[in-house]
Structure formats: C-alpha cells, structure tokens
Amino acid sequence: MRIFLRPRAFASVAPGGQLRLGQLADIVGGEGLADLPLGPAPAPGRYRVLPLTDLVRAVAAVAPDADVRVLGEHDVVVRGRRARQRWAWLLAVAAWLLLFVGATVTILNFHADVNMAAVHREIYRLLTGRSAEHPLLLEIPYAVGVGVGVLLFFRPRSGEPGPLELETARYERGLHAYLRERR
Amino acid sequence: MTVLVPIVGLAEGLAVGAAFVAVLTVLQVVPRLIQLCGGSARAYELALALGAVLGALNEAVPLAVQAGWVAVIPAGLLSGVFVGMVSGAIAEVGAVLPLAGRRLRISRWLLALLVALAVGRAVGATLWWAVPSLRAG
C-alpha cells in the first residue's frame, strides 16, 4: 500500500486534547489515518513543531508494510488557537488610534522639517503670480493627494493581495522558519 | 496657470503619501501590530490614510478641537509610542542588536540591550524637553 502525506507548513488547532494527523497533513491512501494521535495540542498562543519523522513514525506504527511518501520538506509548525477574548477589539482600537495619531504627527513633523508652508506659498506664487498666506487651492488638493497616495500604495489592484498582506505573510513565514530551526 | 495649482498639489500629495506608507511597510510596523493586537490590515490602512490627511490638512486650515487634557494625554502617549516603535523598527532593519549580540558574544543579554536602547530613548526625549539649549537652533 502506498500512502502520500502532504504536511501543512502551519496549522492552527484548538488547544487541549490530541493532535490528529489529519490536522497536520493531507493524506492520500490508507484508512483511518486522519485520526492518528500525535501528542498533546499546544496551549493557547503556544507553538509546537512536529518533525516530519514523527508523522511518518505514527503511520508506520499502524501500517508497518505501507510505503509512506512525504510530499514536502518542512516540519509542521502548530499553534494553539486563542479563544476569542471579549476585550480583544479594544486592543485593535488602540492600535488603530496609534497608527492614526502616528500618521498625523509624522506628516506634521515632516512639514515642519522641510518648511512645507513656505514651499507651498512659493509654488503658488510661481504658478499664479499672486501670493497668498494660505494657498487653499494648492493645499486642499495636496491633503487629498496624501490620503489617495496612501491608499494607492496599499491597493494597487483589486483581487490582488496588497503590500501589507504580503508583509504579514513574510513576517509569519520568518517566524515559522525560526521556530523550525530552533527546535 | 491657476488651473495647474490643484493638479500640482494633488501630485505632490500622492508622492508624499505613497512614500510615507512605503517606508512604514518596509519597517513592518503594521504586520507587527496585527500580530500584537489583531485587527485587519484594511482598517489599519484607513487609519494611516486618515491620519496623514489630517496632518496635511492642518496646513491649509489650522484645525482645533477644544477637548483639553482628555485629548492631549492620549495623543502625547500615542505619538510617543509610535515614534518609539518606528525608531525601534529602523534599528531592526539593520539587525544591529542580533549582530552586536553575536559579535560581542552577549546573545544572552539581548533583552538587557533592548531595555538599554528603550530607556536611552526615553532619557533622550526627556532631556530634549528639559534642557532648553538642546532645542535652540
């Protein structure tokens, strides 16, 4: 009998109870293998790295004659899922406010640093020949442009992941690679 | 030539806004926040866009909400946290700490190094406010 295992790179599981082979890998061939126990599931928010050899060993224990083939090379990183906490949204609101205030202050600092008010007055004078203390005609489109520029950067095309999603995925991949190597 | 004015303004804003978030993205500030606090990337993008517009708009129409210290304390705290986070992230791009830890063979004291950097920044910020001569010029 030939059995194929395709290990997942990462699995998020309910904490407490047993890890099952079916949670960690896609299985082709064999019977009832998805329920094979593989030790305790990690506590909420904790990680456990399962070497591929553990998966093979578990299968070999119940099907000694099987020809087990592993389609993949990465040990499986398992994390215990966190229960949804009631106040979790408060933390997200705080992070939102942090970015909001941070963005405001950054632009204010930048303007003070490069003396943006004077530059805008000068641009306005160059274009119109008149001078104005607050060239609103220039500055309001500018403010709109800053917001549009931010959103343009993040959403180049609908249906494609934006740079933030990609950075988040890269961050997680780095984390998982670190956990595998440290094991 | 007056018709050019809003076009120039919009173009300038586009460049500034895109550059601003490009730097933040390279620094991986938002992925870290998502990991720490949850929430969606979409919502955080909106926060950055709105905040940047508010900052830019202040130059055109000086804005004021008369909310007193209730607003001032959280705003000071949040902007401090933001600057601390970004400055930490900038140092991290150069992987200064892990390298220093390896080279000097003090990897075990990495946490202490981190605390030293954080406290140093706080002391620096306090000195800057407290010593008038630092602010002159």
PDB file of C-alpha atoms in Angstrom:
ATOM      1  CA  MET A   1       0.000   0.000   0.000  1.00  0.00           C
ATOM      2  CA  ARG A   2       1.279   3.418  -0.861  1.00  0.00           C
ATOM      3  CA  ILE A   3       0.463   6.378   1.352  1.00  0.00           C
ATOM      4  CA  PHE A   4       1.190  10.002   0.491  1.00  0.00           C
ATOM      5  CA  LEU A   5       1.497  12.637   3.206  1.00  0.00           C
ATOM      6  CA  ARG A   6       1.489  16.296   2.309  1.00  0.00           C
ATOM      7  CA  PRO A   7       2.421  18.131   5.511  1.00  0.00           C
ATOM      8  CA  ARG A   8       0.996  21.602   6.107  1.00  0.00           C
ATOM      9  CA  ALA A   9       3.562  24.302   6.786  1.00  0.00           C
ATOM     10  CA  PHE A  10       1.426  25.715   9.578  1.00  0.00           C
ATOM     11  CA  ALA A  11      -1.647  24.556  11.462  1.00  0.00           C
ATOM     12  CA  SER A  12      -3.737  26.435  13.999  1.00  0.00           C
ATOM     13  CA  VAL A  13      -5.558  23.957  16.249  1.00  0.00           C
ATOM     14  CA  ALA A  14      -7.987  24.029  19.159  1.00  0.00           C
ATOM     15  CA  PRO A  15      -5.951  23.817  22.383  1.00  0.00           C
ATOM     16  CA  GLY A  16      -6.315  20.876  24.780  1.00  0.00           C
ATOM     17  CA  GLY A  17      -6.797  17.360  23.502  1.00  0.00           C
ATOM     18  CA  GLN A  18      -4.831  15.377  20.970  1.00  0.00           C
ATOM     19  CA  LEU A  19      -3.231  16.482  17.734  1.00  0.00           C
ATOM     20  CA  ARG A  20      -4.502  14.354  14.873  1.00  0.00           C
ATOM     21  CA  LEU A  21      -2.565  13.512  11.738  1.00  0.00           C
ATOM     22  CA  GLY A  22      -5.402  14.862   9.586  1.00  0.00           C
ATOM     23  CA  GLN A  23      -4.872  18.327  11.121  1.00  0.00           C
ATOM     24  CA  LEU A  24      -1.211  18.370  10.146  1.00  0.00           C
ATOM     25  CA  ALA A  25      -1.144  16.806   6.697  1.00  0.00           C
ATOM     26  CA  ASP A  26      -3.264  15.926   3.704  1.00  0.00           C
ATOM     27  CA  ILE A  27      -3.350  12.157   3.366  1.00  0.00           C
ATOM     28  CA  VAL A  28      -3.803  10.124   0.226  1.00  0.00           C
ATOM     29  CA  GLY A  29      -4.277   6.381   0.623  1.00  0.00           C
ATOM     30  CA  GLY A  30      -4.614   4.306   3.797  1.00  0.00           C
ATOM     31  CA  GLU A  31      -7.642   4.235   6.048  1.00  0.00           C
ATOM     32  CA  GLY A  32      -8.468   5.999   9.299  1.00  0.00           C
ATOM     33  CA  LEU A  33      -5.061   7.653   9.305  1.00  0.00           C
ATOM     34  CA  ALA A  34      -6.518  11.137   9.807  1.00  0.00           C
ATOM     35  CA  ASP A  35      -7.356  10.247  13.427  1.00  0.00           C
ATOM     36  CA  LEU A  36      -3.866   9.054  14.400  1.00  0.00           C
ATOM     37  CA  PRO A  37      -2.843  10.823  17.633  1.00  0.00           C
ATOM     38  CA  LEU A  38       0.380  12.828  17.639  1.00  0.00           C
ATOM     39  CA  GLY A  39       0.717  14.034  21.195  1.00  0.00           C
ATOM     40  CA  PRO A  40      -0.933  16.936  23.008  1.00  0.00           C
ATOM     41  CA  ALA A  41      -2.089  20.057  21.220  1.00  0.00           C
ATOM     42  CA  PRO A  42      -0.235  23.214  22.339  1.00  0.00           C
ATOM     43  CA  ALA A  43      -1.792  25.591  24.865  1.00  0.00           C
ATOM     44  CA  PRO A  44      -3.492  28.753  23.526  1.00  0.00           C
ATOM     45  CA  GLY A  45      -0.945  31.020  21.832  1.00  0.00           C
ATOM     46  CA  ARG A  46       1.858  28.447  22.252  1.00  0.00           C
ATOM     47  CA  TYR A  47       3.757  26.782  19.433  1.00  0.00           C
ATOM     48  CA  ARG A  48       4.840  23.203  18.864  1.00  0.00           C
ATOM     49  CA  VAL A  49       6.996  21.983  15.994  1.00  0.00           C
ATOM     50  CA  LEU A  50       6.271  18.459  14.744  1.00  0.00           C
ATOM     51  CA  PRO A  51       9.140  16.892  12.806  1.00  0.00           C
ATOM     52  CA  LEU A  52       8.099  15.093   9.635  1.00  0.00           C
ATOM     53  CA  THR A  53       9.683  11.954  11.048  1.00  0.00           C
ATOM     54  CA  ASP A  54       7.051  11.953  13.813  1.00  0.00           C
ATOM     55  CA  LEU A  55       4.291  11.853  11.203  1.00  0.00           C
ATOM     56  CA  VAL A  56       5.975   9.010   9.309  1.00  0.00           C
ATOM     57  CA  ARG A  57       6.601   7.108  12.526  1.00  0.00           C
ATOM     58  CA  ALA A  58       2.939   7.391  13.534  1.00  0.00           C
ATOM     59  CA  VAL A  59       1.804   5.999  10.194  1.00  0.00           C
ATOM     60  CA  ALA A  60       4.421   3.239  10.215  1.00  0.00           C
ATOM     61  CA  ALA A  61       3.256   2.141  13.667  1.00  0.00           C
ATOM     62  CA  VAL A  62      -0.238   1.279  12.400  1.00  0.00           C
ATOM     63  CA  ALA A  63       0.703   0.289   8.844  1.00  0.00           C
ATOM     64  CA  PRO A  64       4.173  -1.278   9.022  1.00  0.00           C
ATOM     65  CA  ASP A  65       4.096  -2.558   5.448  1.00  0.00           C
ATOM     66  CA  ALA A  66       2.975   0.690   3.869  1.00  0.00           C
ATOM     67  CA  ASP A  67       5.207   2.686   1.563  1.00  0.00           C
ATOM     68  CA  VAL A  68       4.931   6.142   3.095  1.00  0.00           C
ATOM     69  CA  ARG A  69       5.931   9.044   0.896  1.00  0.00           C
ATOM     70  CA  VAL A  70       6.164  12.585   2.192  1.00  0.00           C
ATOM     71  CA  LEU A  71       5.423  15.393  -0.252  1.00  0.00           C
ATOM     72  CA  GLY A  72       7.168  18.275   1.439  1.00  0.00           C
ATOM     73  CA  GLU A  73      10.247  19.061   3.417  1.00  0.00           C
ATOM     74  CA  HIS A  74       9.152  21.387   6.197  1.00  0.00           C
ATOM     75  CA  ASP A  75       8.379  20.305   9.733  1.00  0.00           C
ATOM     76  CA  VAL A  76       4.876  21.307  10.777  1.00  0.00           C
ATOM     77  CA  VAL A  77       4.500  24.362  12.990  1.00  0.00           C
ATOM     78  CA  VAL A  78       1.407  24.051  15.202  1.00  0.00           C
ATOM     79  CA  ARG A  79      -0.108  26.814  17.251  1.00  0.00           C
ATOM     80  CA  GLY A  80      -2.871  26.540  19.857  1.00  0.00           C
ATOM     81  CA  ARG A  81      -5.734  28.760  18.819  1.00  0.00           C
ATOM     82  CA  ARG A  82      -6.552  31.565  21.213  1.00  0.00           C
ATOM     83  CA  ALA A  83     -10.099  31.738  22.490  1.00  0.00           C
ATOM     84  CA  ARG A  84     -11.785  34.907  21.298  1.00  0.00           C
ATOM     85  CA  GLN A  85     -11.393  37.296  24.135  1.00  0.00           C
ATOM     86  CA  ARG A  86     -14.104  39.691  24.968  1.00  0.00           C
ATOM     87  CA  TRP A  87     -11.877  42.746  25.069  1.00  0.00           C
ATOM     88  CA  ALA A  88      -9.765  41.832  22.041  1.00  0.00           C
ATOM     89  CA  TRP A  89     -11.396  44.572  19.957  1.00  0.00           C
ATOM     90  CA  LEU A  90     -10.192  47.203  22.460  1.00  0.00           C
ATOM     91  CA  LEU A  91      -6.601  46.294  21.650  1.00  0.00           C
ATOM     92  CA  ALA A  92      -7.309  46.637  17.926  1.00  0.00           C
ATOM     93  CA  VAL A  93      -8.942  50.033  18.531  1.00  0.00           C
ATOM     94  CA  ALA A  94      -5.850  51.148  20.471  1.00  0.00           C
ATOM     95  CA  ALA A  95      -3.613  50.000  17.595  1.00  0.00           C
ATOM     96  CA  TRP A  96      -5.856  51.848  15.130  1.00  0.00           C
ATOM     97  CA  LEU A  97      -5.595  55.054  17.155  1.00  0.00           C
ATOM     98  CA  LEU A  98      -1.838  54.558  17.441  1.00  0.00           C
ATOM     99  CA  LEU A  99      -1.447  54.472  13.661  1.00  0.00           C
ATOM    100  CA  PHE A 100      -3.901  57.340  13.188  1.00  0.00           C
ATOM    101  CA  VAL A 101      -2.163  59.689  15.632  1.00  0.00           C
ATOM    102  CA  GLY A 102       1.234  58.457  14.499  1.00  0.00           C
ATOM    103  CA  ALA A 103       0.457  59.229  10.851  1.00  0.00           C
ATOM    104  CA  THR A 104      -0.794  62.706  11.772  1.00  0.00           C
ATOM    105  CA  VAL A 105       2.282  63.518  13.828  1.00  0.00           C
ATOM    106  CA  THR A 106       4.619  62.139  11.173  1.00  0.00           C
ATOM    107  CA  ILE A 107       3.174  64.403   8.486  1.00  0.00           C
ATOM    108  CA  LEU A 108       3.233  67.399  10.849  1.00  0.00           C
ATOM    109  CA  ASN A 109       6.868  66.696  11.684  1.00  0.00           C
ATOM    110  CA  PHE A 110       7.739  66.282   8.024  1.00  0.00           C
ATOM    111  CA  HIS A 111       6.100  69.615   7.159  1.00  0.00           C
ATOM    112  CA  ALA A 112       7.917  71.412   9.948  1.00  0.00           C
ATOM    113  CA  ASP A 113      11.183  69.763   8.906  1.00  0.00           C
ATOM    114  CA  VAL A 114      11.039  70.823   5.253  1.00  0.00           C
ATOM    115  CA  ASN A 115       9.180  74.091   5.893  1.00  0.00           C
ATOM    116  CA  MET A 116       6.294  72.963   3.735  1.00  0.00           C
ATOM    117  CA  ALA A 117       4.206  76.109   4.300  1.00  0.00           C
ATOM    118  CA  ALA A 118       6.871  78.298   2.680  1.00  0.00           C
ATOM    119  CA  VAL A 119       7.342  75.858  -0.194  1.00  0.00           C
ATOM    120  CA  HIS A 120       3.602  75.813  -0.874  1.00  0.00           C
ATOM    121  CA  ARG A 121       3.417  79.611  -0.834  1.00  0.00           C
ATOM    122  CA  GLU A 122       6.327  79.694  -3.282  1.00  0.00           C
ATOM    123  CA  ILE A 123       4.757  77.126  -5.630  1.00  0.00           C
ATOM    124  CA  TYR A 124       1.513  79.097  -5.554  1.00  0.00           C
ATOM    125  CA  ARG A 125       3.329  82.318  -6.393  1.00  0.00           C
ATOM    126  CA  LEU A 126       5.239  80.674  -9.238  1.00  0.00           C
ATOM    127  CA  LEU A 127       2.063  79.291 -10.778  1.00  0.00           C
ATOM    128  CA  THR A 128      -0.266  82.236 -10.338  1.00  0.00           C
ATOM    129  CA  GLY A 129       1.916  85.284  -9.840  1.00  0.00           C
ATOM    130  CA  ARG A 130      -0.077  86.135  -6.750  1.00  0.00           C
ATOM    131  CA  SER A 131       0.944  85.457  -3.179  1.00  0.00           C
ATOM    132  CA  ALA A 132      -1.314  84.028  -0.510  1.00  0.00           C
ATOM    133  CA  GLU A 133      -0.765  83.296   3.171  1.00  0.00           C
ATOM    134  CA  HIS A 134      -2.786  80.057   2.926  1.00  0.00           C
ATOM    135  CA  PRO A 135      -2.973  78.890  -0.711  1.00  0.00           C
ATOM    136  CA  LEU A 136      -6.003  76.649  -0.135  1.00  0.00           C
ATOM    137  CA  LEU A 137      -6.253  75.912  -3.857  1.00  0.00           C
ATOM    138  CA  LEU A 138      -2.923  74.096  -3.562  1.00  0.00           C
ATOM    139  CA  GLU A 139      -3.115  72.741  -0.047  1.00  0.00           C
ATOM    140  CA  ILE A 140      -6.509  71.070  -0.056  1.00  0.00           C
ATOM    141  CA  PRO A 141      -5.746  69.001  -3.194  1.00  0.00           C
ATOM    142  CA  TYR A 142      -2.396  68.245  -1.570  1.00  0.00           C
ATOM    143  CA  ALA A 143      -4.091  66.889   1.573  1.00  0.00           C
ATOM    144  CA  VAL A 144      -6.453  64.796  -0.554  1.00  0.00           C
ATOM    145  CA  GLY A 145      -3.460  63.556  -2.529  1.00  0.00           C
ATOM    146  CA  VAL A 146      -1.686  62.377   0.624  1.00  0.00           C
ATOM    147  CA  GLY A 147      -4.662  60.178   1.528  1.00  0.00           C
ATOM    148  CA  VAL A 148      -5.092  58.896  -2.010  1.00  0.00           C
ATOM    149  CA  GLY A 149      -1.361  58.177  -2.201  1.00  0.00           C
ATOM    150  CA  VAL A 150      -1.542  56.050   0.950  1.00  0.00           C
ATOM    151  CA  LEU A 151      -4.497  54.066  -0.369  1.00  0.00           C
ATOM    152  CA  LEU A 152      -2.998  53.747  -3.861  1.00  0.00           C
ATOM    153  CA  PHE A 153       0.129  52.261  -2.391  1.00  0.00           C
ATOM    154  CA  PHE A 154      -1.830  49.690  -0.417  1.00  0.00           C
ATOM    155  CA  ARG A 155      -4.407  48.809  -3.085  1.00  0.00           C
ATOM    156  CA  PRO A 156      -2.697  48.674  -6.455  1.00  0.00           C
ATOM    157  CA  ARG A 157      -5.309  46.334  -7.960  1.00  0.00           C
ATOM    158  CA  SER A 158      -8.397  44.721  -6.569  1.00  0.00           C
ATOM    159  CA  GLY A 159      -8.254  40.961  -6.181  1.00  0.00           C
ATOM    160  CA  GLU A 160      -4.518  41.028  -5.550  1.00  0.00           C
ATOM    161  CA  PRO A 161      -3.029  40.940  -2.083  1.00  0.00           C
ATOM    162  CA  GLY A 162      -1.703  44.341  -1.029  1.00  0.00           C
ATOM    163  CA  PRO A 163       1.796  45.003   0.318  1.00  0.00           C
ATOM    164  CA  LEU A 164       0.540  44.806   3.904  1.00  0.00           C
ATOM    165  CA  GLU A 165      -0.862  41.311   3.385  1.00  0.00           C
ATOM    166  CA  LEU A 166       2.396  40.265   1.719  1.00  0.00           C
ATOM    167  CA  GLU A 167       4.494  41.752   4.520  1.00  0.00           C
ATOM    168  CA  THR A 168       2.314  39.996   7.095  1.00  0.00           C
ATOM    169  CA  ALA A 169       2.727  36.674   5.268  1.00  0.00           C
ATOM    170  CA  ARG A 170       6.500  37.219   5.045  1.00  0.00           C
ATOM    171  CA  TYR A 171       6.623  38.041   8.740  1.00  0.00           C
ATOM    172  CA  GLU A 172       4.789  34.810   9.601  1.00  0.00           C
ATOM    173  CA  ARG A 173       6.972  32.743   7.301  1.00  0.00           C
ATOM    174  CA  GLY A 174      10.055  34.132   9.030  1.00  0.00           C
ATOM    175  CA  LEU A 175       8.558  33.309  12.423  1.00  0.00           C
ATOM    176  CA  HIS A 176       7.793  29.722  11.391  1.00  0.00           C
ATOM    177  CA  ALA A 177      11.257  29.239   9.895  1.00  0.00           C
ATOM    178  CA  TYR A 178      12.768  30.491  13.156  1.00  0.00           C
ATOM    179  CA  LEU A 179      10.657  28.070  15.211  1.00  0.00           C
ATOM    180  CA  ARG A 180      11.632  25.129  12.986  1.00  0.00           C
ATOM    181  CA  GLU A 181      15.325  25.895  13.236  1.00  0.00           C
ATOM    182  CA  ARG A 182      15.284  26.489  16.962  1.00  0.00           C
ATOM    183  CA  ARG A 183      13.530  23.213  17.698  1.00  0.00           C
TER     184      ARG A 183
ATOM    185  CA  MET B   1      -1.806  78.946 -14.713  1.00  0.00           C
ATOM    186  CA  THR B   2      -4.185  78.802 -11.788  1.00  0.00           C
ATOM    187  CA  VAL B   3      -5.699  75.567 -13.147  1.00  0.00           C
ATOM    188  CA  LEU B   4      -2.326  73.929 -12.591  1.00  0.00           C
ATOM    189  CA  VAL B   5      -2.335  74.698  -8.884  1.00  0.00           C
ATOM    190  CA  PRO B   6      -4.678  71.911  -7.703  1.00  0.00           C
ATOM    191  CA  ILE B   7      -3.023  69.428 -10.083  1.00  0.00           C
ATOM    192  CA  VAL B   8       0.413  70.205  -8.686  1.00  0.00           C
ATOM    193  CA  GLY B   9      -0.971  69.936  -5.160  1.00  0.00           C
ATOM    194  CA  LEU B  10      -2.587  66.571  -5.825  1.00  0.00           C
ATOM    195  CA  ALA B  11       0.541  65.180  -7.474  1.00  0.00           C
ATOM    196  CA  GLU B  12       2.707  66.364  -4.611  1.00  0.00           C
ATOM    197  CA  GLY B  13       0.342  64.783  -2.115  1.00  0.00           C
ATOM    198  CA  LEU B  14       0.315  61.478  -4.000  1.00  0.00           C
ATOM    199  CA  ALA B  15       4.088  61.277  -3.893  1.00  0.00           C
ATOM    200  CA  VAL B  16       4.294  62.202  -0.212  1.00  0.00           C
ATOM    201  CA  GLY B  17       1.510  59.824   0.865  1.00  0.00           C
ATOM    202  CA  ALA B  18       2.867  56.849  -1.068  1.00  0.00           C
ATOM    203  CA  ALA B  19       6.412  57.465   0.163  1.00  0.00           C
ATOM    204  CA  PHE B  20       5.214  57.755   3.750  1.00  0.00           C
ATOM    205  CA  VAL B  21       3.499  54.364   3.804  1.00  0.00           C
ATOM    206  CA  ALA B  22       6.220  52.738   1.688  1.00  0.00           C
ATOM    207  CA  VAL B  23       8.670  53.493   4.496  1.00  0.00           C
ATOM    208  CA  LEU B  24       6.263  52.165   7.135  1.00  0.00           C
ATOM    209  CA  THR B  25       5.741  48.983   5.103  1.00  0.00           C
ATOM    210  CA  VAL B  26       9.453  48.317   4.756  1.00  0.00           C
ATOM    211  CA  LEU B  27       9.722  48.745   8.526  1.00  0.00           C
ATOM    212  CA  GLN B  28       6.990  46.087   9.014  1.00  0.00           C
ATOM    213  CA  VAL B  29       5.265  48.209  11.632  1.00  0.00           C
ATOM    214  CA  VAL B  30       1.748  47.173  10.678  1.00  0.00           C
ATOM    215  CA  PRO B  31       2.309  43.383  10.461  1.00  0.00           C
ATOM    216  CA  ARG B  32       3.802  43.568  13.944  1.00  0.00           C
ATOM    217  CA  LEU B  33       0.748  45.470  15.200  1.00  0.00           C
ATOM    218  CA  ILE B  34      -1.588  42.928  13.611  1.00  0.00           C
ATOM    219  CA  GLN B  35       0.302  40.186  15.391  1.00  0.00           C
ATOM    220  CA  LEU B  36       0.168  42.002  18.736  1.00  0.00           C
ATOM    221  CA  CYS B  37      -3.323  43.430  18.671  1.00  0.00           C
ATOM    222  CA  GLY B  38      -5.270  41.571  15.988  1.00  0.00           C
ATOM    223  CA  GLY B  39      -7.482  43.574  13.679  1.00  0.00           C
ATOM    224  CA  SER B  40      -7.417  43.736   9.909  1.00  0.00           C
ATOM    225  CA  ALA B  41      -4.881  45.264   7.552  1.00  0.00           C
ATOM    226  CA  ARG B  42      -7.726  47.088   5.814  1.00  0.00           C
ATOM    227  CA  ALA B  43      -8.696  49.001   8.971  1.00  0.00           C
ATOM    228  CA  TYR B  44      -5.092  49.968   9.688  1.00  0.00           C
ATOM    229  CA  GLU B  45      -4.608  51.247   6.153  1.00  0.00           C
ATOM    230  CA  LEU B  46      -7.565  53.532   6.711  1.00  0.00           C
ATOM    231  CA  ALA B  47      -6.068  54.785   9.987  1.00  0.00           C
ATOM    232  CA  LEU B  48      -2.819  55.710   8.220  1.00  0.00           C
ATOM    233  CA  ALA B  49      -4.655  57.413   5.353  1.00  0.00           C
ATOM    234  CA  LEU B  50      -6.968  59.430   7.621  1.00  0.00           C
ATOM    235  CA  GLY B  51      -4.162  60.423   9.961  1.00  0.00           C
ATOM    236  CA  ALA B  52      -1.941  61.557   7.087  1.00  0.00           C
ATOM    237  CA  VAL B  53      -4.774  63.607   5.564  1.00  0.00           C
ATOM    238  CA  LEU B  54      -5.458  65.222   8.930  1.00  0.00           C
ATOM    239  CA  GLY B  55      -1.814  66.151   9.328  1.00  0.00           C
ATOM    240  CA  ALA B  56      -1.642  67.583   5.803  1.00  0.00           C
ATOM    241  CA  LEU B  57      -4.943  69.408   6.108  1.00  0.00           C
ATOM    242  CA  ASN B  58      -3.738  71.212   9.211  1.00  0.00           C
ATOM    243  CA  GLU B  59      -1.515  73.305   6.989  1.00  0.00           C
ATOM    244  CA  ALA B  60      -4.399  74.532   4.840  1.00  0.00           C
ATOM    245  CA  VAL B  61      -6.943  75.089   7.582  1.00  0.00           C
ATOM    246  CA  PRO B  62      -5.453  75.206  11.078  1.00  0.00           C
ATOM    247  CA  LEU B  63      -7.616  72.707  12.924  1.00  0.00           C
ATOM    248  CA  ALA B  64      -8.606  72.765  16.574  1.00  0.00           C
ATOM    249  CA  VAL B  65     -10.823  70.561  18.693  1.00  0.00           C
ATOM    250  CA  GLN B  66     -11.098  72.109  22.104  1.00  0.00           C
ATOM    251  CA  ALA B  67     -11.068  68.896  24.104  1.00  0.00           C
ATOM    252  CA  GLY B  68      -8.407  69.861  26.689  1.00  0.00           C
ATOM    253  CA  TRP B  69      -6.163  67.408  28.502  1.00  0.00           C
ATOM    254  CA  VAL B  70      -8.538  64.485  27.890  1.00  0.00           C
ATOM    255  CA  ALA B  71      -7.302  64.533  24.301  1.00  0.00           C
ATOM    256  CA  VAL B  72      -3.782  65.811  24.928  1.00  0.00           C
ATOM    257  CA  ILE B  73      -2.590  62.984  27.206  1.00  0.00           C
ATOM    258  CA  PRO B  74      -3.636  60.096  24.924  1.00  0.00           C
ATOM    259  CA  ALA B  75      -2.363  61.975  21.865  1.00  0.00           C
ATOM    260  CA  GLY B  76       1.043  62.527  23.523  1.00  0.00           C
ATOM    261  CA  LEU B  77       1.214  58.923  24.667  1.00  0.00           C
ATOM    262  CA  LEU B  78       0.183  57.501  21.289  1.00  0.00           C
ATOM    263  CA  SER B  79       2.547  59.688  19.292  1.00  0.00           C
ATOM    264  CA  GLY B  80       5.349  58.730  21.706  1.00  0.00           C
ATOM    265  CA  VAL B  81       4.587  55.024  21.273  1.00  0.00           C
ATOM    266  CA  PHE B  82       4.505  55.490  17.513  1.00  0.00           C
ATOM    267  CA  VAL B  83       7.869  57.247  17.373  1.00  0.00           C
ATOM    268  CA  GLY B  84       9.374  54.642  19.709  1.00  0.00           C
ATOM    269  CA  MET B  85       8.015  51.833  17.561  1.00  0.00           C
ATOM    270  CA  VAL B  86       9.274  53.326  14.322  1.00  0.00           C
ATOM    271  CA  SER B  87      12.718  54.121  15.733  1.00  0.00           C
ATOM    272  CA  GLY B  88      12.954  50.567  17.064  1.00  0.00           C
ATOM    273  CA  ALA B  89      11.927  49.217  13.670  1.00  0.00           C
ATOM    274  CA  ILE B  90      14.520  51.370  11.883  1.00  0.00           C
ATOM    275  CA  ALA B  91      17.270  49.986  14.103  1.00  0.00           C
ATOM    276  CA  GLU B  92      15.941  46.490  13.468  1.00  0.00           C
ATOM    277  CA  VAL B  93      16.231  46.862   9.692  1.00  0.00           C
ATOM    278  CA  GLY B  94      19.973  46.982  10.214  1.00  0.00           C
ATOM    279  CA  ALA B  95      19.733  43.974  12.542  1.00  0.00           C
ATOM    280  CA  VAL B  96      22.001  45.893  14.906  1.00  0.00           C
ATOM    281  CA  LEU B  97      21.037  44.045  18.057  1.00  0.00           C
ATOM    282  CA  PRO B  98      21.314  40.435  16.843  1.00  0.00           C
ATOM    283  CA  LEU B  99      24.637  41.271  15.174  1.00  0.00           C
ATOM    284  CA  ALA B 100      26.003  43.024  18.236  1.00  0.00           C
ATOM    285  CA  GLY B 101      24.833  40.095  20.331  1.00  0.00           C
ATOM    286  CA  ARG B 102      26.673  37.586  18.123  1.00  0.00           C
ATOM    287  CA  ARG B 103      29.849  39.573  17.616  1.00  0.00           C
ATOM    288  CA  LEU B 104      30.259  40.517  21.246  1.00  0.00           C
ATOM    289  CA  ARG B 105      29.070  37.057  22.353  1.00  0.00           C
ATOM    290  CA  ILE B 106      26.460  38.524  24.620  1.00  0.00           C
ATOM    291  CA  SER B 107      23.423  36.960  22.970  1.00  0.00           C
ATOM    292  CA  ARG B 108      22.185  36.012  26.403  1.00  0.00           C
ATOM    293  CA  TRP B 109      21.945  39.683  27.354  1.00  0.00           C
ATOM    294  CA  LEU B 110      19.945  40.681  24.299  1.00  0.00           C
ATOM    295  CA  LEU B 111      16.957  41.604  26.455  1.00  0.00           C
ATOM    296  CA  ALA B 112      19.169  43.854  28.584  1.00  0.00           C
ATOM    297  CA  LEU B 113      20.485  45.541  25.416  1.00  0.00           C
ATOM    298  CA  LEU B 114      16.920  46.084  24.286  1.00  0.00           C
ATOM    299  CA  VAL B 115      15.962  47.653  27.609  1.00  0.00           C
ATOM    300  CA  ALA B 116      19.071  49.847  27.420  1.00  0.00           C
ATOM    301  CA  LEU B 117      18.024  51.128  23.995  1.00  0.00           C
ATOM    302  CA  ALA B 118      14.447  51.788  25.128  1.00  0.00           C
ATOM    303  CA  VAL B 119      15.459  53.557  28.343  1.00  0.00           C
ATOM    304  CA  GLY B 120      18.102  55.511  26.423  1.00  0.00           C
ATOM    305  CA  ARG B 121      15.464  56.781  24.020  1.00  0.00           C
ATOM    306  CA  ALA B 122      13.177  57.790  26.867  1.00  0.00           C
ATOM    307  CA  VAL B 123      16.044  59.622  28.594  1.00  0.00           C
ATOM    308  CA  GLY B 124      16.904  61.312  25.307  1.00  0.00           C
ATOM    309  CA  ALA B 125      13.345  62.508  24.780  1.00  0.00           C
ATOM    310  CA  THR B 126      13.120  63.784  28.371  1.00  0.00           C
ATOM    311  CA  LEU B 127      16.441  65.620  28.116  1.00  0.00           C
ATOM    312  CA  TRP B 128      15.345  67.210  24.877  1.00  0.00           C
ATOM    313  CA  TRP B 129      12.305  68.688  26.587  1.00  0.00           C
ATOM    314  CA  ALA B 130      14.116  69.509  29.819  1.00  0.00           C
ATOM    315  CA  VAL B 131      17.312  71.166  28.541  1.00  0.00           C
ATOM    316  CA  PRO B 132      16.466  74.370  26.634  1.00  0.00           C
ATOM    317  CA  SER B 133      19.836  74.650  24.870  1.00  0.00           C
ATOM    318  CA  LEU B 134      19.191  71.369  23.036  1.00  0.00           C
ATOM    319  CA  ARG B 135      16.127  72.845  21.403  1.00  0.00           C
ATOM    320  CA  ALA B 136      17.744  76.093  20.292  1.00  0.00           C
ATOM    321  CA  GLY B 137      18.777  76.356  16.672  1.00  0.00           C
TER     322      GLY B 137
END
